[in-house]
């Protein structure tokens, strides 16, 4: 069976923020991963590890003090080589984005249907009348009565707003959907509904999803592939099965330990003392070294490279040196 | 809270404020020393016993101050009888009415110009934050804020009349007074240039500053990032997503500013001898013409309060979040 | 006293960052230089402002243009403009500062009461500020001052101005202080103090006041500029004290006595510039202080695009 081409292929993506003339904060360093059609990839890690920055870097939505380098191939085109105007044609039409808090992500003084309609008309996908029909279908698809589209976002409940946001994201039938913590701001019951909806939509429409979350329970339910980020670097990536059943990196192991019950995740990482490093004061060696239970002298001075530990399973830890690609869990 | 409830509250507040203004006016009028009738007609004015008697009756001076005199005064004010001016010996209401439109013309022109330019410049300054344009706009508005209105008027008057040959004051040249309006328009315009310019410069800075911070705040909202992620261009985002939200506070500010504008009109009309309510106010002040002073205060205060109420109503029409919910 | 010590530390930190702020230093310089002129007035000019300067023949020098002597020329009565200007600083700054401080005290007091105790008192005070906000301020002040004058109480005209300005301009301070107090009240150390039975006066003095004080200082500086501007305006309209002319009174004289048609720019330019000098100084200073205490947003979404580095390019 021939391997399909990846839809999105991120290579050596590095993002710096200019803090002042002399100081740069390194938000992402050498991040690489692939997203295949019809797949869901989970980006996981604590907050401040560069998950959202990864999405915004790919979409080039970062402020002017950001410096991007590397390549982001989407359907073979390097998005980072495009002009801003060319990039605009890709946004939403090919790559749509769902934000964490739909309350703030929807314009409060525009009607919901207008905001969805705007995206369709902007990319000139169909005439206005047909587009209106499509807005109705989309609202119906996400479980909102189409006539409620005439209302304003503040008249919606939190869950409905997130559904409306999903409808808006689907407006141009993108081939890739970025979801940035789509359920964090919702209460547990609604969370489950929205996740169910995302799953459903992926099955129906066959799009690829990149899901940013710190909730490993969600990852287990929705994702095919997992990329674990720490301090702006990929520390481990692999299939859900590989990550859950044989985590290689100490950080991944601890992260999993802190979610003992995948269906009732807690939001605190009790088992890892300390906090992620500040981006302006990154440790010179392995970024996880200050918090790592398995650290040794080398970790402090030398950053470990990503090593292949199994087929399509990579991890960055000095402890893995010399292990064969077929090795099991440590 | 429903929108009708909200409007009702605003209406009640306006009524309450007007009542307080009337109360202030009444109290101030009563604390003036001496015989109230003398206070009404002026110390040095000779007046027939007949008129004096009619004034006594008019103010109900044989009855107690509260509630009889107060209610009587209220009734009179409500029917448009604001007393007789000491210096001009004409009914105050009549005098006020004859000057009102000149002031509305001046304030209206100044407000429209300063709002249009202020909003546009503030929008540009906030959008292009931390550029030379932004720095220039900020510096200008700070200096404009720190400059006394009347002094800017004096400078423009001196400069305009010396170097540009513009009229030094008044609203029409003497030979044009009384002619039909359409024949004297160029003369009227020449008289309006300097006062309008003064008003515009002074209020421009403030509107610019408010619009700037409003647009910066709006553009920091998440929905602007959504709009950007949708593929909209900067102009499309500004026009469709930012402008309406950023303009909302401006509506309220314009109304609140009317109070300042009225202050500006008093200074500017004084400097340019412009024949409006502001100049009248200043004349009443120097001639210690209390009925005129208080009538003018009542009219100005009530107009500003009503304008604020109108702005609140307009706000509810513009912002869907207030309209329902 | 722990909170007061924290205040002291905060203030010294504030000063450290203030020292590096060019705008703030300019503002401080403008204000301090004006204060110095007001204090040193008698040493800065040989003349008294009411003294008529005469030429060799003993005639008064009217509308004499600036020269070495007199430096800023004379007015219509032959008085030295420079002497009026430096002595005028005393009247202008006295009224401005005293009125500003009254407004600050009233505003802070009512703001703390409203914010701390809440309830009907808060409601009443906030409605009162609403009312004062929509009544046009200049006409109200003119009517008030004119009536008080007419009552022939034995109060000096400058005192009347100080009281009227001070007692009308406390609303913005009150609102600001109130909202600050509301947020402090919710914090843990206040709840703890209350739980161990500390009295209201104690909590306000030890916990609330040190926290709101920096904000009050910043706000006072802004109020000062308003008070100075208002004083100049009222004096220009003839409500100043003619025996102690302030800069506004000078402009009133200049305007009434045809300085403009006589081309006597030295009579009407310097007092106005002096007013701009001080009020600009206060605004710069106040804005910088407020910004330091209450930093605003650092950026927005349309400021531009992220830079994409070519291969091998560094930063």
PDB file of N, CA, C and O in Angstrom, chain C residues 4-68:
ATOM      1  N   UNK C   4       2.160  49.826  54.525  1.00  0.00           N
ATOM      2  CA  UNK C   4       2.786  51.122  54.275  1.00  0.00           C
ATOM      3  C   UNK C   4       4.213  50.944  53.784  1.00  0.00           C
ATOM      4  O   UNK C   4       4.692  51.685  52.951  1.00  0.00           O
ATOM      5  N   UNK C   5       4.887  49.908  54.325  1.00  0.00           N
ATOM      6  CA  UNK C   5       6.240  49.653  53.840  1.00  0.00           C
ATOM      7  C   UNK C   5       6.221  49.215  52.390  1.00  0.00           C
ATOM      8  O   UNK C   5       7.059  49.617  51.590  1.00  0.00           O
ATOM      9  N   UNK C   6       5.208  48.405  52.075  1.00  0.00           N
ATOM     10  CA  UNK C   6       5.079  47.974  50.685  1.00  0.00           C
ATOM     11  C   UNK C   6       4.852  49.198  49.791  1.00  0.00           C
ATOM     12  O   UNK C   6       5.410  49.304  48.699  1.00  0.00           O
ATOM     13  N   UNK C   7       4.040  50.146  50.292  1.00  0.00           N
ATOM     14  CA  UNK C   7       3.786  51.366  49.532  1.00  0.00           C
ATOM     15  C   UNK C   7       5.095  52.098  49.262  1.00  0.00           C
ATOM     16  O   UNK C   7       5.368  52.542  48.161  1.00  0.00           O
ATOM     17  N   UNK C   8       5.928  52.177  50.304  1.00  0.00           N
ATOM     18  CA  UNK C   8       7.196  52.882  50.164  1.00  0.00           C
ATOM     19  C   UNK C   8       8.064  52.205  49.100  1.00  0.00           C
ATOM     20  O   UNK C   8       8.658  52.858  48.251  1.00  0.00           O
ATOM     21  N   UNK C   9       8.069  50.874  49.149  1.00  0.00           N
ATOM     22  CA  UNK C   9       8.851  50.126  48.167  1.00  0.00           C
ATOM     23  C   UNK C   9       8.284  50.362  46.768  1.00  0.00           C
ATOM     24  O   UNK C   9       9.017  50.614  45.817  1.00  0.00           O
ATOM     25  N   UNK C  10       6.943  50.308  46.667  1.00  0.00           N
ATOM     26  CA  UNK C  10       6.306  50.539  45.369  1.00  0.00           C
ATOM     27  C   UNK C  10       6.660  51.907  44.824  1.00  0.00           C
ATOM     28  O   UNK C  10       6.940  52.069  43.640  1.00  0.00           O
ATOM     29  N   UNK C  11       6.626  52.901  45.712  1.00  0.00           N
ATOM     30  CA  UNK C  11       6.902  54.259  45.255  1.00  0.00           C
ATOM     31  C   UNK C  11       8.340  54.391  44.769  1.00  0.00           C
ATOM     32  O   UNK C  11       8.597  55.054  43.765  1.00  0.00           O
ATOM     33  N   UNK C  12       9.261  53.726  45.454  1.00  0.00           N
ATOM     34  CA  UNK C  12      10.638  53.863  45.003  1.00  0.00           C
ATOM     35  C   UNK C  12      10.824  53.116  43.677  1.00  0.00           C
ATOM     36  O   UNK C  12      11.567  53.546  42.802  1.00  0.00           O
ATOM     37  N   UNK C  13      10.096  52.006  43.495  1.00  0.00           N
ATOM     38  CA  UNK C  13      10.140  51.324  42.197  1.00  0.00           C
ATOM     39  C   UNK C  13       9.564  52.222  41.112  1.00  0.00           C
ATOM     40  O   UNK C  13      10.095  52.320  40.002  1.00  0.00           O
ATOM     41  N   UNK C  14       8.457  52.883  41.475  1.00  0.00           N
ATOM     42  CA  UNK C  14       7.788  53.782  40.536  1.00  0.00           C
ATOM     43  C   UNK C  14       8.749  54.879  40.096  1.00  0.00           C
ATOM     44  O   UNK C  14       8.859  55.214  38.919  1.00  0.00           O
ATOM     45  N   UNK C  15       9.471  55.411  41.056  1.00  0.00           N
ATOM     46  CA  UNK C  15      10.411  56.482  40.772  1.00  0.00           C
ATOM     47  C   UNK C  15      11.522  55.976  39.843  1.00  0.00           C
ATOM     48  O   UNK C  15      11.932  56.665  38.917  1.00  0.00           O
ATOM     49  N   UNK C  16      11.970  54.738  40.076  1.00  0.00           N
ATOM     50  CA  UNK C  16      13.032  54.193  39.218  1.00  0.00           C
ATOM     51  C   UNK C  16      12.576  54.148  37.758  1.00  0.00           C
ATOM     52  O   UNK C  16      13.334  54.511  36.857  1.00  0.00           O
ATOM     53  N   UNK C  17      11.343  53.697  37.517  1.00  0.00           N
ATOM     54  CA  UNK C  17      10.918  53.612  36.115  1.00  0.00           C
ATOM     55  C   UNK C  17      10.511  54.987  35.592  1.00  0.00           C
ATOM     56  O   UNK C  17      10.631  55.268  34.409  1.00  0.00           O
ATOM     57  N   UNK C  18      10.067  55.856  36.521  1.00  0.00           N
ATOM     58  CA  UNK C  18       9.698  57.207  36.088  1.00  0.00           C
ATOM     59  C   UNK C  18      10.927  57.955  35.582  1.00  0.00           C
ATOM     60  O   UNK C  18      10.870  58.694  34.611  1.00  0.00           O
ATOM     61  N   UNK C  19      12.049  57.747  36.263  1.00  0.00           N
ATOM     62  CA  UNK C  19      13.274  58.465  35.910  1.00  0.00           C
ATOM     63  C   UNK C  19      13.689  58.220  34.468  1.00  0.00           C
ATOM     64  O   UNK C  19      14.365  59.023  33.853  1.00  0.00           O
ATOM     65  N   UNK C  20      13.293  57.064  33.937  1.00  0.00           N
ATOM     66  CA  UNK C  20      13.696  56.748  32.572  1.00  0.00           C
ATOM     67  C   UNK C  20      12.656  57.204  31.551  1.00  0.00           C
ATOM     68  O   UNK C  20      12.823  56.978  30.365  1.00  0.00           O
ATOM     69  N   UNK C  21      11.569  57.829  32.009  1.00  0.00           N
ATOM     70  CA  UNK C  21      10.507  58.223  31.076  1.00  0.00           C
ATOM     71  C   UNK C  21      10.664  59.695  30.686  1.00  0.00           C
ATOM     72  O   UNK C  21      10.496  60.587  31.511  1.00  0.00           O
ATOM     73  N   UNK C  22      10.970  59.908  29.405  1.00  0.00           N
ATOM     74  CA  UNK C  22      11.280  61.262  28.956  1.00  0.00           C
ATOM     75  C   UNK C  22      10.081  62.199  29.112  1.00  0.00           C
ATOM     76  O   UNK C  22      10.200  63.302  29.641  1.00  0.00           O
ATOM     77  N   UNK C  23       8.895  61.723  28.662  1.00  0.00           N
ATOM     78  CA  UNK C  23       7.688  62.550  28.737  1.00  0.00           C
ATOM     79  C   UNK C  23       7.400  62.987  30.176  1.00  0.00           C
ATOM     80  O   UNK C  23       7.103  64.141  30.446  1.00  0.00           O
ATOM     81  N   UNK C  24       7.522  62.014  31.092  1.00  0.00           N
ATOM     82  CA  UNK C  24       7.238  62.306  32.494  1.00  0.00           C
ATOM     83  C   UNK C  24       8.205  63.340  33.043  1.00  0.00           C
ATOM     84  O   UNK C  24       7.813  64.264  33.763  1.00  0.00           O
ATOM     85  N   UNK C  25       9.470  63.223  32.680  1.00  0.00           N
ATOM     86  CA  UNK C  25      10.471  64.163  33.186  1.00  0.00           C
ATOM     87  C   UNK C  25      10.219  65.572  32.636  1.00  0.00           C
ATOM     88  O   UNK C  25      10.352  66.560  33.350  1.00  0.00           O
ATOM     89  N   UNK C  26       9.840  65.628  31.352  1.00  0.00           N
ATOM     90  CA  UNK C  26       9.503  66.935  30.776  1.00  0.00           C
ATOM     91  C   UNK C  26       8.348  67.558  31.555  1.00  0.00           C
ATOM     92  O   UNK C  26       8.395  68.727  31.952  1.00  0.00           O
ATOM     93  N   UNK C  27       7.313  66.743  31.796  1.00  0.00           N
ATOM     94  CA  UNK C  27       6.160  67.245  32.534  1.00  0.00           C
ATOM     95  C   UNK C  27       6.544  67.760  33.914  1.00  0.00           C
ATOM     96  O   UNK C  27       6.170  68.869  34.319  1.00  0.00           O
ATOM     97  N   UNK C  28       7.353  66.959  34.616  1.00  0.00           N
ATOM     98  CA  UNK C  28       7.786  67.353  35.957  1.00  0.00           C
ATOM     99  C   UNK C  28       8.577  68.657  35.894  1.00  0.00           C
ATOM    100  O   UNK C  28       8.383  69.562  36.717  1.00  0.00           O
ATOM    101  N   UNK C  29       9.441  68.760  34.882  1.00  0.00           N
ATOM    102  CA  UNK C  29      10.250  69.970  34.720  1.00  0.00           C
ATOM    103  C   UNK C  29       9.376  71.198  34.509  1.00  0.00           C
ATOM    104  O   UNK C  29       9.598  72.251  35.123  1.00  0.00           O
ATOM    105  N   UNK C  30       8.345  71.061  33.652  1.00  0.00           N
ATOM    106  CA  UNK C  30       7.453  72.191  33.383  1.00  0.00           C
ATOM    107  C   UNK C  30       6.765  72.642  34.673  1.00  0.00           C
ATOM    108  O   UNK C  30       6.723  73.836  34.987  1.00  0.00           O
ATOM    109  N   UNK C  31       6.241  71.680  35.427  1.00  0.00           N
ATOM    110  CA  UNK C  31       5.500  72.031  36.640  1.00  0.00           C
ATOM    111  C   UNK C  31       6.432  72.665  37.678  1.00  0.00           C
ATOM    112  O   UNK C  31       6.122  73.716  38.250  1.00  0.00           O
ATOM    113  N   UNK C  32       7.586  72.030  37.909  1.00  0.00           N
ATOM    114  CA  UNK C  32       8.495  72.533  38.936  1.00  0.00           C
ATOM    115  C   UNK C  32       9.031  73.921  38.585  1.00  0.00           C
ATOM    116  O   UNK C  32       9.149  74.793  39.449  1.00  0.00           O
ATOM    117  N   UNK C  33       9.332  74.149  37.293  1.00  0.00           N
ATOM    118  CA  UNK C  33       9.854  75.462  36.918  1.00  0.00           C
ATOM    119  C   UNK C  33       8.804  76.543  37.165  1.00  0.00           C
ATOM    120  O   UNK C  33       9.124  77.639  37.641  1.00  0.00           O
ATOM    121  N   UNK C  34       7.517  76.223  36.874  1.00  0.00           N
ATOM    122  CA  UNK C  34       6.466  77.213  37.113  1.00  0.00           C
ATOM    123  C   UNK C  34       6.337  77.494  38.614  1.00  0.00           C
ATOM    124  O   UNK C  34       6.182  78.649  39.030  1.00  0.00           O
ATOM    125  N   UNK C  35       6.434  76.433  39.415  1.00  0.00           N
ATOM    126  CA  UNK C  35       6.372  76.614  40.861  1.00  0.00           C
ATOM    127  C   UNK C  35       7.520  77.502  41.340  1.00  0.00           C
ATOM    128  O   UNK C  35       7.331  78.397  42.173  1.00  0.00           O
ATOM    129  N   UNK C  36       8.711  77.259  40.791  1.00  0.00           N
ATOM    130  CA  UNK C  36       9.881  78.045  41.187  1.00  0.00           C
ATOM    131  C   UNK C  36       9.657  79.516  40.862  1.00  0.00           C
ATOM    132  O   UNK C  36       9.949  80.401  41.682  1.00  0.00           O
ATOM    133  N   UNK C  37       9.105  79.794  39.670  1.00  0.00           N
ATOM    134  CA  UNK C  37       8.844  81.179  39.284  1.00  0.00           C
ATOM    135  C   UNK C  37       7.880  81.824  40.274  1.00  0.00           C
ATOM    136  O   UNK C  37       8.078  82.959  40.727  1.00  0.00           O
ATOM    137  N   UNK C  38       6.822  81.090  40.642  1.00  0.00           N
ATOM    138  CA  UNK C  38       5.834  81.653  41.560  1.00  0.00           C
ATOM    139  C   UNK C  38       6.472  81.970  42.910  1.00  0.00           C
ATOM    140  O   UNK C  38       6.234  83.038  43.487  1.00  0.00           O
ATOM    141  N   UNK C  39       7.305  81.061  43.398  1.00  0.00           N
ATOM    142  CA  UNK C  39       7.912  81.272  44.712  1.00  0.00           C
ATOM    143  C   UNK C  39       8.937  82.407  44.660  1.00  0.00           C
ATOM    144  O   UNK C  39       8.995  83.259  45.553  1.00  0.00           O
ATOM    145  N   UNK C  40       9.723  82.448  43.588  1.00  0.00           N
ATOM    146  CA  UNK C  40      10.823  83.411  43.512  1.00  0.00           C
ATOM    147  C   UNK C  40      10.415  84.755  42.895  1.00  0.00           C
ATOM    148  O   UNK C  40      11.285  85.579  42.602  1.00  0.00           O
ATOM    149  N   UNK C  41       9.095  84.960  42.683  1.00  0.00           N
ATOM    150  CA  UNK C  41       8.632  86.141  41.946  1.00  0.00           C
ATOM    151  C   UNK C  41       9.343  87.452  42.326  1.00  0.00           C
ATOM    152  O   UNK C  41       9.830  88.158  41.437  1.00  0.00           O
ATOM    153  N   UNK C  42       9.431  87.815  43.622  1.00  0.00           N
ATOM    154  CA  UNK C  42      10.005  89.116  43.960  1.00  0.00           C
ATOM    155  C   UNK C  42      11.463  89.245  43.522  1.00  0.00           C
ATOM    156  O   UNK C  42      11.954  90.355  43.321  1.00  0.00           O
ATOM    157  N   UNK C  43      12.168  88.117  43.392  1.00  0.00           N
ATOM    158  CA  UNK C  43      13.571  88.180  42.995  1.00  0.00           C
ATOM    159  C   UNK C  43      13.752  88.170  41.484  1.00  0.00           C
ATOM    160  O   UNK C  43      14.845  88.347  40.986  1.00  0.00           O
ATOM    161  N   UNK C  44      12.663  87.907  40.777  1.00  0.00           N
ATOM    162  CA  UNK C  44      12.782  87.780  39.330  1.00  0.00           C
ATOM    163  C   UNK C  44      12.475  89.083  38.605  1.00  0.00           C
ATOM    164  O   UNK C  44      12.670  89.195  37.404  1.00  0.00           O
ATOM    165  N   UNK C  45      11.942  90.067  39.318  1.00  0.00           N
ATOM    166  CA  UNK C  45      11.624  91.330  38.665  1.00  0.00           C
ATOM    167  C   UNK C  45      11.795  92.475  39.668  1.00  0.00           C
ATOM    168  O   UNK C  45      11.472  92.331  40.841  1.00  0.00           O
ATOM    169  N   UNK C  46      12.330  93.612  39.198  1.00  0.00           N
ATOM    170  CA  UNK C  46      12.486  94.763  40.086  1.00  0.00           C
ATOM    171  C   UNK C  46      11.151  95.477  40.323  1.00  0.00           C
ATOM    172  O   UNK C  46      11.045  96.306  41.220  1.00  0.00           O
ATOM    173  N   UNK C  47      10.140  95.194  39.489  1.00  0.00           N
ATOM    174  CA  UNK C  47       8.890  95.951  39.573  1.00  0.00           C
ATOM    175  C   UNK C  47       7.815  95.214  40.333  1.00  0.00           C
ATOM    176  O   UNK C  47       7.798  93.996  40.414  1.00  0.00           O
ATOM    177  N   UNK C  48       6.875  95.970  40.810  1.00  0.00           N
ATOM    178  CA  UNK C  48       5.648  95.412  41.326  1.00  0.00           C
ATOM    179  C   UNK C  48       4.653  95.411  40.171  1.00  0.00           C
ATOM    180  O   UNK C  48       4.698  96.315  39.330  1.00  0.00           O
ATOM    181  N   UNK C  49       3.775  94.415  40.101  1.00  0.00           N
ATOM    182  CA  UNK C  49       2.885  94.387  38.936  1.00  0.00           C
ATOM    183  C   UNK C  49       2.015  95.632  38.777  1.00  0.00           C
ATOM    184  O   UNK C  49       1.601  95.950  37.656  1.00  0.00           O
ATOM    185  N   UNK C  50       1.720  96.334  39.865  1.00  0.00           N
ATOM    186  CA  UNK C  50       0.862  97.514  39.713  1.00  0.00           C
ATOM    187  C   UNK C  50       1.649  98.806  39.524  1.00  0.00           C
ATOM    188  O   UNK C  50       1.067  99.879  39.438  1.00  0.00           O
ATOM    189  N   UNK C  51       2.969  98.666  39.463  1.00  0.00           N
ATOM    190  CA  UNK C  51       3.822  99.851  39.358  1.00  0.00           C
ATOM    191  C   UNK C  51       3.854 100.338  37.911  1.00  0.00           C
ATOM    192  O   UNK C  51       4.040  99.545  36.983  1.00  0.00           O
ATOM    193  N   UNK C  52       3.618 101.629  37.696  1.00  0.00           N
ATOM    194  CA  UNK C  52       3.627 102.188  36.348  1.00  0.00           C
ATOM    195  C   UNK C  52       5.068 102.561  35.964  1.00  0.00           C
ATOM    196  O   UNK C  52       5.769 103.215  36.726  1.00  0.00           O
ATOM    197  N   UNK C  53       5.455 102.087  34.794  1.00  0.00           N
ATOM    198  CA  UNK C  53       6.812 102.392  34.328  1.00  0.00           C
ATOM    199  C   UNK C  53       6.765 103.683  33.503  1.00  0.00           C
ATOM    200  O   UNK C  53       5.925 103.817  32.605  1.00  0.00           O
ATOM    201  N   UNK C  54       7.632 104.599  33.829  1.00  0.00           N
ATOM    202  CA  UNK C  54       7.584 105.913  33.161  1.00  0.00           C
ATOM    203  C   UNK C  54       8.823 106.141  32.325  1.00  0.00           C
ATOM    204  O   UNK C  54       9.889 105.599  32.597  1.00  0.00           O
ATOM    205  N   UNK C  55       8.646 106.961  31.276  1.00  0.00           N
ATOM    206  CA  UNK C  55       9.821 107.320  30.472  1.00  0.00           C
ATOM    207  C   UNK C  55      10.543 108.503  31.104  1.00  0.00           C
ATOM    208  O   UNK C  55      10.176 108.946  32.195  1.00  0.00           O
ATOM    209  N   UNK C  56      11.562 109.014  30.398  1.00  0.00           N
ATOM    210  CA  UNK C  56      12.399 110.074  30.952  1.00  0.00           C
ATOM    211  C   UNK C  56      11.585 111.310  31.316  1.00  0.00           C
ATOM    212  O   UNK C  56      11.905 112.036  32.263  1.00  0.00           O
ATOM    213  N   UNK C  57      10.482 111.528  30.575  1.00  0.00           N
ATOM    214  CA  UNK C  57       9.681 112.715  30.848  1.00  0.00           C
ATOM    215  C   UNK C  57       8.628 112.478  31.929  1.00  0.00           C
ATOM    216  O   UNK C  57       7.781 113.344  32.161  1.00  0.00           O
ATOM    217  N   UNK C  58       8.632 111.277  32.501  1.00  0.00           N
ATOM    218  CA  UNK C  58       7.678 111.020  33.564  1.00  0.00           C
ATOM    219  C   UNK C  58       6.324 110.543  33.072  1.00  0.00           C
ATOM    220  O   UNK C  58       5.409 110.351  33.857  1.00  0.00           O
ATOM    221  N   UNK C  59       6.181 110.320  31.726  1.00  0.00           N
ATOM    222  CA  UNK C  59       4.911 109.813  31.226  1.00  0.00           C
ATOM    223  C   UNK C  59       4.908 108.282  31.279  1.00  0.00           C
ATOM    224  O   UNK C  59       5.948 107.644  31.083  1.00  0.00           O
ATOM    225  N   UNK C  60       3.724 107.726  31.540  1.00  0.00           N
ATOM    226  CA  UNK C  60       3.617 106.267  31.601  1.00  0.00           C
ATOM    227  C   UNK C  60       3.884 105.650  30.230  1.00  0.00           C
ATOM    228  O   UNK C  60       3.434 106.172  29.205  1.00  0.00           O
ATOM    229  N   UNK C  61       4.635 104.556  30.212  1.00  0.00           N
ATOM    230  CA  UNK C  61       4.916 103.855  28.958  1.00  0.00           C
ATOM    231  C   UNK C  61       3.753 102.907  28.677  1.00  0.00           C
ATOM    232  O   UNK C  61       3.665 101.842  29.281  1.00  0.00           O
ATOM    233  N   UNK C  62       2.814 103.273  27.776  1.00  0.00           N
ATOM    234  CA  UNK C  62       1.709 102.364  27.491  1.00  0.00           C
ATOM    235  C   UNK C  62       1.999 101.570  26.233  1.00  0.00           C
ATOM    236  O   UNK C  62       2.508 102.121  25.246  1.00  0.00           O
ATOM    237  N   UNK C  63       1.644 100.272  26.307  1.00  0.00           N
ATOM    238  CA  UNK C  63       1.843  99.347  25.186  1.00  0.00           C
ATOM    239  C   UNK C  63       3.245  99.450  24.612  1.00  0.00           C
ATOM    240  O   UNK C  63       3.429  99.480  23.396  1.00  0.00           O
ATOM    241  N   UNK C  64       4.242  99.564  25.505  1.00  0.00           N
ATOM    242  CA  UNK C  64       5.619  99.576  25.019  1.00  0.00           C
ATOM    243  C   UNK C  64       6.020  98.165  24.632  1.00  0.00           C
ATOM    244  O   UNK C  64       5.776  97.224  25.384  1.00  0.00           O
ATOM    245  N   UNK C  65       6.623  97.983  23.457  1.00  0.00           N
ATOM    246  CA  UNK C  65       7.006  96.637  23.029  1.00  0.00           C
ATOM    247  C   UNK C  65       8.167  96.107  23.877  1.00  0.00           C
ATOM    248  O   UNK C  65       8.858  96.892  24.537  1.00  0.00           O
ATOM    249  N   UNK C  66       8.382  94.798  23.821  1.00  0.00           N
ATOM    250  CA  UNK C  66       9.467  94.219  24.615  1.00  0.00           C
ATOM    251  C   UNK C  66      10.815  94.821  24.231  1.00  0.00           C
ATOM    252  O   UNK C  66      11.056  95.144  23.076  1.00  0.00           O
ATOM    253  N   UNK C  67      11.651  95.014  25.209  1.00  0.00           N
ATOM    254  CA  UNK C  67      12.997  95.505  24.958  1.00  0.00           C
ATOM    255  C   UNK C  67      13.830  94.970  26.114  1.00  0.00           C
ATOM    256  O   UNK C  67      13.373  94.141  26.876  1.00  0.00           O
ATOM    257  N   UNK C  68      15.045  95.463  26.249  1.00  0.00           N
ATOM    258  CA  UNK C  68      15.857  95.004  27.365  1.00  0.00           C
ATOM    259  C   UNK C  68      15.164  95.403  28.670  1.00  0.00           C
ATOM    260  O   UNK C  68      15.144  94.670  29.651  1.00  0.00           O
TER     261      UNK C  68
END
